[in-house]
PDB file of C-alpha atoms and ligand atoms in Angstrom:
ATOM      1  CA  UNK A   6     -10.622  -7.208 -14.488  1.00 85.00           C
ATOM      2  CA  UNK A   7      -8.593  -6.217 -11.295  1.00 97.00           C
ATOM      3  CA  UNK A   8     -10.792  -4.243  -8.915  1.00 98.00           C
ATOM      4  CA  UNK A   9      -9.144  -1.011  -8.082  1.00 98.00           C
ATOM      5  CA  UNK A  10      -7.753  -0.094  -4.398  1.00 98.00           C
ATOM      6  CA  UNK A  11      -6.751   2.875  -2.552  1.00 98.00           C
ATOM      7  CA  UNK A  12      -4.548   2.483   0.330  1.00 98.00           C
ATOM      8  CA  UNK A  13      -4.068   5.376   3.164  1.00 98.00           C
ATOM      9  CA  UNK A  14      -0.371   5.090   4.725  1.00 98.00           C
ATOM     10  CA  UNK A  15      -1.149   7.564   7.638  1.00 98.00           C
ATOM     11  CA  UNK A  16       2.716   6.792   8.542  1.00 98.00           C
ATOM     12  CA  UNK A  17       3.671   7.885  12.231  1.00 98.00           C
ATOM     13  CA  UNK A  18       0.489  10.213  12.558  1.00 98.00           C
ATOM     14  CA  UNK A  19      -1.918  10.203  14.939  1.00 98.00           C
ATOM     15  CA  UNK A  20      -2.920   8.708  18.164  1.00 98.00           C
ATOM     16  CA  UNK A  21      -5.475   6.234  19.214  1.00 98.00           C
ATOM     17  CA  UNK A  22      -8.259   8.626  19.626  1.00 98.00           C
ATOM     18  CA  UNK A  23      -7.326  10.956  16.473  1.00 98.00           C
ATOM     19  CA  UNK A  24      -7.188   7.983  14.634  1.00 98.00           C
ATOM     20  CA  UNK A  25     -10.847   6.687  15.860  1.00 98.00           C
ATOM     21  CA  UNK A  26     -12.294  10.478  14.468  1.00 98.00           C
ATOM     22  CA  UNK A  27      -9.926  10.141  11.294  1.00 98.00           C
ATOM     23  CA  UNK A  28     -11.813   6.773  10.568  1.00 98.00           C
ATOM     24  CA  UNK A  29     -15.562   7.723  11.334  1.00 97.00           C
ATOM     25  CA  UNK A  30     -15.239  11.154   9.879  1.00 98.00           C
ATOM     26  CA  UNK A  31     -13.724   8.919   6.639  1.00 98.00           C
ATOM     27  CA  UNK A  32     -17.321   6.320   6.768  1.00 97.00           C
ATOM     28  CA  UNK A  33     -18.965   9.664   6.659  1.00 97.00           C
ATOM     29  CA  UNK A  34     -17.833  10.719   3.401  1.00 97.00           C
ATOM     30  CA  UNK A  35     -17.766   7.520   2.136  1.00 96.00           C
ATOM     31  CA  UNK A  36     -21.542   7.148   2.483  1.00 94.00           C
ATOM     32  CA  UNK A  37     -22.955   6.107  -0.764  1.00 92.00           C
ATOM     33  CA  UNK A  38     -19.401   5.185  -2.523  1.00 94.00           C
ATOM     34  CA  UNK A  39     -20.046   2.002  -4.566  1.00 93.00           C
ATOM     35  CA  UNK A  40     -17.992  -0.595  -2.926  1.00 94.00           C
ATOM     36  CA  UNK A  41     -17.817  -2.781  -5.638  1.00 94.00           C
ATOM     37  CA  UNK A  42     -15.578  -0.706  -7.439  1.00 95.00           C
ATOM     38  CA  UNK A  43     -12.568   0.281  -5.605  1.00 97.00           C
ATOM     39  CA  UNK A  44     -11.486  -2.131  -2.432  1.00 98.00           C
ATOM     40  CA  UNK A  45     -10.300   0.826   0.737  1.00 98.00           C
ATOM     41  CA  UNK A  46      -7.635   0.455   2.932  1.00 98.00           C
ATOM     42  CA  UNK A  47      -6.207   2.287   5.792  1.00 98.00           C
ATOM     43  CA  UNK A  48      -2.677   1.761   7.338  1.00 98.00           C
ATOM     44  CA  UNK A  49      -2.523   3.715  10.928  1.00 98.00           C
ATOM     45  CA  UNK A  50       0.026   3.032  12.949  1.00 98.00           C
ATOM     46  CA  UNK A  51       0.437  -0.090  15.634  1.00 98.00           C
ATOM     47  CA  UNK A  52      -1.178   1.710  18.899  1.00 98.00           C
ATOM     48  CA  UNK A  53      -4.393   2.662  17.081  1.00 98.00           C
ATOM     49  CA  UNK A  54      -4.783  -0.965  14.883  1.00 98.00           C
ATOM     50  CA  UNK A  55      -7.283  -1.970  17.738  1.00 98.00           C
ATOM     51  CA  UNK A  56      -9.325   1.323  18.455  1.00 98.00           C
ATOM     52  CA  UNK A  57      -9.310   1.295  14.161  1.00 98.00           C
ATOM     53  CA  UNK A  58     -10.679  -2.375  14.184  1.00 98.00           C
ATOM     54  CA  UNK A  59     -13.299  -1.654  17.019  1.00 98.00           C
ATOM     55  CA  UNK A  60     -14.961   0.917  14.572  1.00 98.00           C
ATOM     56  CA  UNK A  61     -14.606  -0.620  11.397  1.00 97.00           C
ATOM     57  CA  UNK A  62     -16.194  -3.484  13.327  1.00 97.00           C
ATOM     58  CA  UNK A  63     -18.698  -2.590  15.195  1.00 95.00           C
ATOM     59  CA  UNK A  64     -19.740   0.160  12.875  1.00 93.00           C
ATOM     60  CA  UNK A  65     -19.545  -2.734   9.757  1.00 94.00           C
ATOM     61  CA  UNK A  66     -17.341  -0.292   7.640  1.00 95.00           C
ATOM     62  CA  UNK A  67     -16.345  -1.682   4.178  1.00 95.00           C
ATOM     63  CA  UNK A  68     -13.088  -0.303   5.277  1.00 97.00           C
ATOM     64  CA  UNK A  69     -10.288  -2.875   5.088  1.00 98.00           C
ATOM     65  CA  UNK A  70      -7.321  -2.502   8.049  1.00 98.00           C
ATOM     66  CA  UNK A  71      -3.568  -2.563   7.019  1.00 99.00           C
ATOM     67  CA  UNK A  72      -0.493  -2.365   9.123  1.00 98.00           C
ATOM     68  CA  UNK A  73       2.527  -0.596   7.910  1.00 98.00           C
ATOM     69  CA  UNK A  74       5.030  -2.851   8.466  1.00 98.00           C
ATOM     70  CA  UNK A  75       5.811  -6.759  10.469  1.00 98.00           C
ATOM     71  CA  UNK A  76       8.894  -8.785  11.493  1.00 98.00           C
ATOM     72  CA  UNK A  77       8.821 -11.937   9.644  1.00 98.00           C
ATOM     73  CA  UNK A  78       8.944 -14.153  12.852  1.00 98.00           C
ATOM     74  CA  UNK A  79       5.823 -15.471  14.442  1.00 98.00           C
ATOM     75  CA  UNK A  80       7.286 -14.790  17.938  1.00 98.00           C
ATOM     76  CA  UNK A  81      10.480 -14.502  19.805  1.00 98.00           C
ATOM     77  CA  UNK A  82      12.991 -12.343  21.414  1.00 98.00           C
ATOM     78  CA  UNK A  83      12.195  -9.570  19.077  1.00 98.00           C
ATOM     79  CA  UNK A  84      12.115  -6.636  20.922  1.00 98.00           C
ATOM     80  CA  UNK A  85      10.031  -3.876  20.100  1.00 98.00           C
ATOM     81  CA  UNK A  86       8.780  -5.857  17.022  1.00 98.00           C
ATOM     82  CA  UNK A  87       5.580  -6.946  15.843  1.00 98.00           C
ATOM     83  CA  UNK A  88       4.612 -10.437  14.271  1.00 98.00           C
ATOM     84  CA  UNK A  89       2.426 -11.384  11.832  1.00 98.00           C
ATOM     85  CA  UNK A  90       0.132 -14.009  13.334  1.00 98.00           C
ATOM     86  CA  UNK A  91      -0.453 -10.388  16.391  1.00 98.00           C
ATOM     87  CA  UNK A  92      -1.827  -8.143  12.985  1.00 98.00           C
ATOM     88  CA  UNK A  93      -3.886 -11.164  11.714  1.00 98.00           C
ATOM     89  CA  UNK A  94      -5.958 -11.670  15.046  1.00 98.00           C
ATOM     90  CA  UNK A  95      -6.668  -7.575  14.835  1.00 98.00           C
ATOM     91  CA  UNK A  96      -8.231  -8.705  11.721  1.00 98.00           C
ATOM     92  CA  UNK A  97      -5.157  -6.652   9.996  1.00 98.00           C
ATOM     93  CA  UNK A  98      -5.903  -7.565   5.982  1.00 98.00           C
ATOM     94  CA  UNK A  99      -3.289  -5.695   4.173  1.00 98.00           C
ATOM     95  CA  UNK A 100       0.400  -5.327   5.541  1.00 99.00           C
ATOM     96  CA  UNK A 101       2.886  -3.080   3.964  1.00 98.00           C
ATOM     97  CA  UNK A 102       6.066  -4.228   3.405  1.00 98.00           C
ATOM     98  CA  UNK A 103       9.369  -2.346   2.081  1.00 98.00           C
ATOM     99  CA  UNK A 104       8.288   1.347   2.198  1.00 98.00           C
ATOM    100  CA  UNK A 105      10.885   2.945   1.145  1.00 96.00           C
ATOM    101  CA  UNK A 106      10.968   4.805   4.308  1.00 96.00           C
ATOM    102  CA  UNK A 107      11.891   1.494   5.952  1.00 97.00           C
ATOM    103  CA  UNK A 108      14.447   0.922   3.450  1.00 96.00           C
ATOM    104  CA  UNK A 109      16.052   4.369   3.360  1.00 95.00           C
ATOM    105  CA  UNK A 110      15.553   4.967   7.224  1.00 96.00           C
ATOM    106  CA  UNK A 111      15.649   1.684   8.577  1.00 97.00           C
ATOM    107  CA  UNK A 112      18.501   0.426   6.559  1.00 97.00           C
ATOM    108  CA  UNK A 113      15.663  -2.709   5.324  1.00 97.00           C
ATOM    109  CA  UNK A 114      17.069  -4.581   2.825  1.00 98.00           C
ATOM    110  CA  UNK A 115      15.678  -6.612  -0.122  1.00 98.00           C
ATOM    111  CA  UNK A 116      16.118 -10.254   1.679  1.00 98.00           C
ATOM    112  CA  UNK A 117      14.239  -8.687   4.732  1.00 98.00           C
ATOM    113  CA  UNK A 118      11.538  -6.860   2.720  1.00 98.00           C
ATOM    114  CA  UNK A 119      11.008 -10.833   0.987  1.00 98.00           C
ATOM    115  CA  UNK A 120      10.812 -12.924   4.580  1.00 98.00           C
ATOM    116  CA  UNK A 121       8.067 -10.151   5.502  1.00 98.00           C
ATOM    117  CA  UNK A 122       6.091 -10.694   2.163  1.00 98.00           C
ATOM    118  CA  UNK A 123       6.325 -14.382   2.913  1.00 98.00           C
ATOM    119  CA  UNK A 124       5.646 -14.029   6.414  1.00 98.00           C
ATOM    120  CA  UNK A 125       2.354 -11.919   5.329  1.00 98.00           C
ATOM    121  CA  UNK A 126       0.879 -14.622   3.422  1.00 98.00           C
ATOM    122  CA  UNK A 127       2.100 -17.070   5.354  1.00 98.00           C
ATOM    123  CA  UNK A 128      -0.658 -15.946   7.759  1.00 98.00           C
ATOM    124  CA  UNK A 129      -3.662 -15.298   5.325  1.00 98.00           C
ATOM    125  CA  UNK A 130      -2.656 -11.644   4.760  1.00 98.00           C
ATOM    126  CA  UNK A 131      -2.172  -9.908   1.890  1.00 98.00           C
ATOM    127  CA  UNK A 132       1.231  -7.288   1.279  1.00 98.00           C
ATOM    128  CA  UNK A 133       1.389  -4.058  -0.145  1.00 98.00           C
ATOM    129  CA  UNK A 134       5.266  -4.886  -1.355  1.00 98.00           C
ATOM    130  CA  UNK A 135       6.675  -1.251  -2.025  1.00 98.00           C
ATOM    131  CA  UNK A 136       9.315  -0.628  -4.915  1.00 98.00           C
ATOM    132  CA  UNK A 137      10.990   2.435  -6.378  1.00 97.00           C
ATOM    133  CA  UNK A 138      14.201   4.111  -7.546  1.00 96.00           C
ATOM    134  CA  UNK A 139      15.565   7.255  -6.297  1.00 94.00           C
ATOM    135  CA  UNK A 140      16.097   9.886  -7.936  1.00 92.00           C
ATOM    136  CA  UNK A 141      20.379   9.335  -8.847  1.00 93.00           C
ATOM    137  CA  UNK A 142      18.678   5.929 -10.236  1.00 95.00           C
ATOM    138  CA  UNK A 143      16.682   7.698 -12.484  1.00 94.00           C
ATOM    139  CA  UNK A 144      19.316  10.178 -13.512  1.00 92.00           C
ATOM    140  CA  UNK A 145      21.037   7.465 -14.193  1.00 96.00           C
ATOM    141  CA  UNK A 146      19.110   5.389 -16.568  1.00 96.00           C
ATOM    142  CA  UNK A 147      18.566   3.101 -13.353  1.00 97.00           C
ATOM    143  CA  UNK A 148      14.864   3.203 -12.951  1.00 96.00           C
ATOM    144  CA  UNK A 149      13.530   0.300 -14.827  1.00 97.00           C
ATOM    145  CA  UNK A 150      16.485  -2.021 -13.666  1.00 98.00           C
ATOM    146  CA  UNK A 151      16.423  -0.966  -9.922  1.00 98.00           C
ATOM    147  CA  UNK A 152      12.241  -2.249 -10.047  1.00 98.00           C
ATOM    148  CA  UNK A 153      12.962  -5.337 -11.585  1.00 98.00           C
ATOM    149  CA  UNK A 154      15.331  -6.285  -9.352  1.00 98.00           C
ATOM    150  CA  UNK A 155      13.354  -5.066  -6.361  1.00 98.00           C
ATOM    151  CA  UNK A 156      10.389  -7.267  -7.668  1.00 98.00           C
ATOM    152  CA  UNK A 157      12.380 -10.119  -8.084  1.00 98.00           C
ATOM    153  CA  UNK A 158      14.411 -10.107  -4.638  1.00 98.00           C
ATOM    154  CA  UNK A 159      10.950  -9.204  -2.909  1.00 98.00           C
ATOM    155  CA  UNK A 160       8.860 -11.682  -4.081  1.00 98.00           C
ATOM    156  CA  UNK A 161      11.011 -14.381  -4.746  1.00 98.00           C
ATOM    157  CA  UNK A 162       9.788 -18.035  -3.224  1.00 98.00           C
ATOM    158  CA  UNK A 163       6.386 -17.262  -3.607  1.00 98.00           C
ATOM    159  CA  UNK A 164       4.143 -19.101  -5.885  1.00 98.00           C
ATOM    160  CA  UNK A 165       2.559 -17.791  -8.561  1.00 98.00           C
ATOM    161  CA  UNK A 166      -0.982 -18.141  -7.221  1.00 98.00           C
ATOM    162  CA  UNK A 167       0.355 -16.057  -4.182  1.00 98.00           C
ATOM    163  CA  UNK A 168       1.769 -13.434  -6.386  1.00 98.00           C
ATOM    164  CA  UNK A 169      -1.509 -12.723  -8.257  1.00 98.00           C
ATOM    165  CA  UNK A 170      -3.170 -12.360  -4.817  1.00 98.00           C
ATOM    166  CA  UNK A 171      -0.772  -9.934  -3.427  1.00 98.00           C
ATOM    167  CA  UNK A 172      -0.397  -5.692  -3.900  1.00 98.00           C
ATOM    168  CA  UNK A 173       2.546  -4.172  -5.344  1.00 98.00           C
ATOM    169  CA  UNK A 174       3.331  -0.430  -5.037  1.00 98.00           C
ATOM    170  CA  UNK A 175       5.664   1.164  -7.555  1.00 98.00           C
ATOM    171  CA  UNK A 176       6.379   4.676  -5.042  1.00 96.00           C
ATOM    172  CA  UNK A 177       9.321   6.626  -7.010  1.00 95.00           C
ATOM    173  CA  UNK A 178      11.256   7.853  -3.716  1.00 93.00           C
ATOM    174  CA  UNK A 179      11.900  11.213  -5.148  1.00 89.00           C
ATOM    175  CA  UNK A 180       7.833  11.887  -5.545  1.00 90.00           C
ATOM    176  CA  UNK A 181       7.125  10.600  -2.020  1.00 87.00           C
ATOM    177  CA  UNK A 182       6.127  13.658   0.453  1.00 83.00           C
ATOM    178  CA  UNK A 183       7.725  15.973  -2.086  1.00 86.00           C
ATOM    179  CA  UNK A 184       4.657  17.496  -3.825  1.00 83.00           C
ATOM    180  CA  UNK A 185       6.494  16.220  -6.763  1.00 81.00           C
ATOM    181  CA  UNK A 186       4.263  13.005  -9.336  1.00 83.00           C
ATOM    182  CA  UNK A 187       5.312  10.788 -11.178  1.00 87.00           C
ATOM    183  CA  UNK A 188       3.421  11.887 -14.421  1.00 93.00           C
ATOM    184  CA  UNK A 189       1.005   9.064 -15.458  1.00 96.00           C
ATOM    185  CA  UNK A 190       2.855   8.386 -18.323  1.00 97.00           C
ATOM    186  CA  UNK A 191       5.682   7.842 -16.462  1.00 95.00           C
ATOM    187  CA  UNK A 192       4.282   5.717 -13.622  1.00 97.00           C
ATOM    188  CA  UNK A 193       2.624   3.654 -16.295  1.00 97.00           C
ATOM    189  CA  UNK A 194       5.711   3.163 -18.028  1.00 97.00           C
ATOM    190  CA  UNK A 195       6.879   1.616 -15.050  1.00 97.00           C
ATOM    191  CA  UNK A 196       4.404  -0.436 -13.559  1.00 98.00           C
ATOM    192  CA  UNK A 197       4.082  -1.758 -16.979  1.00 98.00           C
ATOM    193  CA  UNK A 198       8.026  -3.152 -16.545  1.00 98.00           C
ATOM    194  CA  UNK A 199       7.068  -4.367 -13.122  1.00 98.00           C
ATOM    195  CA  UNK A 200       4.308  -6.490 -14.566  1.00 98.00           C
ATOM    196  CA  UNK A 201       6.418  -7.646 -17.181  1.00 98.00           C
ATOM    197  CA  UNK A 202       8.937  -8.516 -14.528  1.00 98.00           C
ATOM    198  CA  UNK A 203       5.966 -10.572 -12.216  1.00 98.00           C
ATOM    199  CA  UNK A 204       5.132 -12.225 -15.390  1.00 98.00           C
ATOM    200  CA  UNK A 205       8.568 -13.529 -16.573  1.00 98.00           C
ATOM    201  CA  UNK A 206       9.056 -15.063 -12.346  1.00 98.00           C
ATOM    202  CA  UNK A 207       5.738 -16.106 -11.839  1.00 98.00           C
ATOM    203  CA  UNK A 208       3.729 -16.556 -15.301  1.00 98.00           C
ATOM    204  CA  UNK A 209       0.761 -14.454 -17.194  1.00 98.00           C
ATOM    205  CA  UNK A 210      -1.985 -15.491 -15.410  1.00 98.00           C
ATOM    206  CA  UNK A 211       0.201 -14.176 -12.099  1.00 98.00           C
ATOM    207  CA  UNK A 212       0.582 -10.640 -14.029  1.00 98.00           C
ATOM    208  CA  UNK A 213      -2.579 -10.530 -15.338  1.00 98.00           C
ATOM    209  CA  UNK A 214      -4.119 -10.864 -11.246  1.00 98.00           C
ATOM    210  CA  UNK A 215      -1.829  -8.492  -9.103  1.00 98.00           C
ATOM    211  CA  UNK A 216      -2.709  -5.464  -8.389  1.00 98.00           C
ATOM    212  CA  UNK A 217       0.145  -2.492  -9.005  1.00 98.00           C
ATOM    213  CA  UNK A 218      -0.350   0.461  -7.361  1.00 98.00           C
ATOM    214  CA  UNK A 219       1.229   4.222  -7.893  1.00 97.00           C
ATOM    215  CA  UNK A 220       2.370   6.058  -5.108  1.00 97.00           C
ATOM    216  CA  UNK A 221       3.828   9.527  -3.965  1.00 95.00           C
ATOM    217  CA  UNK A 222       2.253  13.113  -3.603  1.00 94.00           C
ATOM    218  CA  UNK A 223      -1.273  11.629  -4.644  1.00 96.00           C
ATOM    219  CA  UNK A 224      -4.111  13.683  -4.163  1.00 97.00           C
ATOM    220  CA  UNK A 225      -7.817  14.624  -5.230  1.00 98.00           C
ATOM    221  CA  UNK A 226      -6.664  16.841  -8.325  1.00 97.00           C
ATOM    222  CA  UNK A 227      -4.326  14.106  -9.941  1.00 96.00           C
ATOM    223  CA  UNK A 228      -5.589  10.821  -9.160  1.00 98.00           C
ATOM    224  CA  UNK A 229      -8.104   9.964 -12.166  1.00 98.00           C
ATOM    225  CA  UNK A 230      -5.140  10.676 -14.446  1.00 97.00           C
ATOM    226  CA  UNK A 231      -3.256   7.969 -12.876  1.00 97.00           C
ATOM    227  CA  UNK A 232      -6.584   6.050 -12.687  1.00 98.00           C
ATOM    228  CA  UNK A 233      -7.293   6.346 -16.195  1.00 98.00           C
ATOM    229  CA  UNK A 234      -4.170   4.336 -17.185  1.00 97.00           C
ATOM    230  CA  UNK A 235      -5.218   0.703 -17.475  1.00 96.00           C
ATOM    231  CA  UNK A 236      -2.139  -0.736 -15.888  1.00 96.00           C
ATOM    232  CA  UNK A 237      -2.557   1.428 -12.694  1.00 98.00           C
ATOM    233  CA  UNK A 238      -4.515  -0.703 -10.263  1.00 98.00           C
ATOM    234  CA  UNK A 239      -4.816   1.769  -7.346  1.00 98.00           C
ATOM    235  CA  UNK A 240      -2.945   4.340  -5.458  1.00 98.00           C
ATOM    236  CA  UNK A 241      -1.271   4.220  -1.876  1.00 98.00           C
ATOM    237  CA  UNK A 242      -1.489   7.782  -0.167  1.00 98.00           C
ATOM    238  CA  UNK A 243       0.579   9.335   2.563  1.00 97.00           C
ATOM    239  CA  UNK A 244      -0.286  12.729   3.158  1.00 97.00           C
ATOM    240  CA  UNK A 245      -3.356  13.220   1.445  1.00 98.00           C
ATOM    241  CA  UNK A 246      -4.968  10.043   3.259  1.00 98.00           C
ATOM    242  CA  UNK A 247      -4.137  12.080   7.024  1.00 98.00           C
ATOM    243  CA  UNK A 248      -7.588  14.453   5.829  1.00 98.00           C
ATOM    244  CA  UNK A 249     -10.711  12.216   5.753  1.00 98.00           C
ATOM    245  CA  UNK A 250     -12.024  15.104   2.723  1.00 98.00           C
ATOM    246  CA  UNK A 251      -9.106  14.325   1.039  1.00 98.00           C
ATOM    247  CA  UNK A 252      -9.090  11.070   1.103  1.00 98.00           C
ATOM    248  CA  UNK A 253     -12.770  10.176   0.132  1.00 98.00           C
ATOM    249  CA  UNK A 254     -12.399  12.468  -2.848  1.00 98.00           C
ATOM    250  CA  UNK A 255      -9.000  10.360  -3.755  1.00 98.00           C
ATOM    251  CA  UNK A 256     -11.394   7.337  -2.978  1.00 98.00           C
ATOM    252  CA  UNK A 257     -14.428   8.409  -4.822  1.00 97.00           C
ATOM    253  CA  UNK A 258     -11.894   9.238  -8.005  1.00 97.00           C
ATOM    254  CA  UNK A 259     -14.299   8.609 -11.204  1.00 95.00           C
ATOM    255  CA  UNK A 260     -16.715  11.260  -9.309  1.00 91.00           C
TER     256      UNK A 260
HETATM  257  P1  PGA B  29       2.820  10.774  -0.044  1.00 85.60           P
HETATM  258  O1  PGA B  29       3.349   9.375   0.521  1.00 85.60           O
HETATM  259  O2  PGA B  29       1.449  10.530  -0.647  1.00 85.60           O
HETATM  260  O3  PGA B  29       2.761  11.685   1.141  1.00 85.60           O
HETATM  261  O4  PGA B  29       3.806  11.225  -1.080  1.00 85.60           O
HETATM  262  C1  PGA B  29       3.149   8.197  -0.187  1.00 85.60           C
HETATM  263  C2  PGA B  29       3.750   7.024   0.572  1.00 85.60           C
HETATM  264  O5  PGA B  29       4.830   7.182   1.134  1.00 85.60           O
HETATM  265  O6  PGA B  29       3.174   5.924   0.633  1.00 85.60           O
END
C-alpha cells in the first residue's frame, strides 16, 4: 500500500513572514487530520525554508518541508544557486525537480532535471521529479511517448531501490494554473504508462513502491476524484495550496 501525499508548490509567493502565518494558520486546520494516512508537504520558496523549518520545528508539525528546486553540485562557483547538502541541513525532505515551469521558463533540460534527482538522493532527500506533455503533444498523439521518455531521461542511473523511494508528478502543462484538469480518467491513464515505464527501467517491486502524483488546477471540489483512482498516489498543488482553507480541505480529501 503506498501512503498517499499532498504536496503545496507555493511557487514564487510569499515572503518570510507571510509564509510563517501561511504555515501556522495550515497546523490549525490540520488539527485532528489522521497523519497516518496522507504524508504533507509544503514547497515555499528559498528565503522562507528557515522561518518554515523554525515552526514546523519548534511547533512539532507533522508537516514535511520541500524546496522547489537545487543545482546538482554540492558547492562551487554557482552563482545565485542553491545546493543540495544547504536544503538537507534546513531539514528540507522533499525537493522538486523539473517543474515544468523550470523547463519551459528556465530552458531545464532532461540531463539537468536527472543530475538534480541524483543529486537529491545523493544527500538523503527525496524528489518530487515533475513530467508532462503540452498541450501540441497531446494534440498530437504525443502524450504517452513524451512521459516515457521524460521518466526515463530523469531517472536514469538510479537504482531501483532509489526509484521506489522517490515522488513522481505527472503535471499536464496545459492544466497547470489554467483552471483547466486533467479528468481522472485521463490522469490515470497516464500515470498508469508512467508506472509501466518505472517498471520496465527499474523492475516491479520499483513500480509497485513510488509514489505518482497528479498535478495542475487541483483543488477541494476535484481532488477525491483523482484520489479515488488507485494509481493516483497524491496530488502536488500550486494555487490552491497559497490558501491554508484550501489546502487542508485538499489535505483532508476522504472528509
Ligand atoms: P496549479 O499548479 O495547481 O496552480 O495548477 C500546479 C503546479 O504547478 O505544481
Amino acid at each position: 500500500m503506498r501512503k498517499s501525499l499532498i504536496a503545496g508548490n507555493w511557487k514564487m509567493h510569499a515572503t518570510h513572514l507571510e509564509a510563517i502565518q501561511m504555515v501556522q494558520k495550515l497546523s490549525y486546520r490540520l488539527e485532528d487530520t489522521d497523519y497516518g494516512r496522507v504524508d504533507v508537504v509544503v514547497c515555499p520558496p528559498f528565503t522562507s525554508l528557515r522561518s518554515v523549518q523554525t515552526v514546523i520545528e519548534s511547533d512539532h508539525l507533522p508537516i514535511h518541508l520541500g524546496a522547489q528546486d537545487t543545482h546538482w553540485e554540492s558547492s562551487g562557483a554557482f552563482t545565485g544557486a542553491i545546493a543540495p547538502p544547504m536544503l538537507a541541513k534546513l531539514s528540507v525532505t522533499h525537493v522538486i525537480v523539473g517543474h515544468s515551469e523550470r523547463r519551459q521558463l528556465f530552458g531545464e533540460t532532461d540531463a539537468e532535471v536527472n543530475k538534480k534527482a541524483k543529486a537529491v538522493v545523493a544527500a538523503e532527500m527525496t524528489p518530487i521529479v515533475c513530467v508532462g506533455e503540452t498541450l501540441e503533444q497531446r494534440e498530437a498523439g504525443q502524450a504517452e511517448a513524451t512521459v516515457r521518455s521524460q521518466v526515463a531521461a530523469g531517472l536514469k542511473g538510479l537504482s531501483g531501490e532509489q526509484v521506489a523511494a522517490i515522488v513522481i508528478a505527472y503535471e499536464p502543462i496545459w492544466a497547470i494554473g489554467t483552471g483547466e484538469t486533467a479528468d481522472p480518467d485521463t490522469a490515470s491513464a497516464v500515470i498508469s504508462v508512467i508506472r509501466d515505464e518505472v517498471a520496465s527501467g527499474w523492475g516491479g517491486d520499483a513500480a509497485e513502491s513510488v509514489r505518482i502524483l497528479y498535478g495542475g488546477s487541483v483543488n477541494p471540489g476535484n481532488i477525491a476524484a483523482f484520489m479515488a483512482k488507485k494509481d493516483i498516489d497524491g496530488a502536488l498543488v500550486g494555487g490552491a495550496s497559497l490558501d491554508p482553507d484550501k489546502f487542508a480541505s485538499v489535505i483532508r480529501y476522504w472528509m
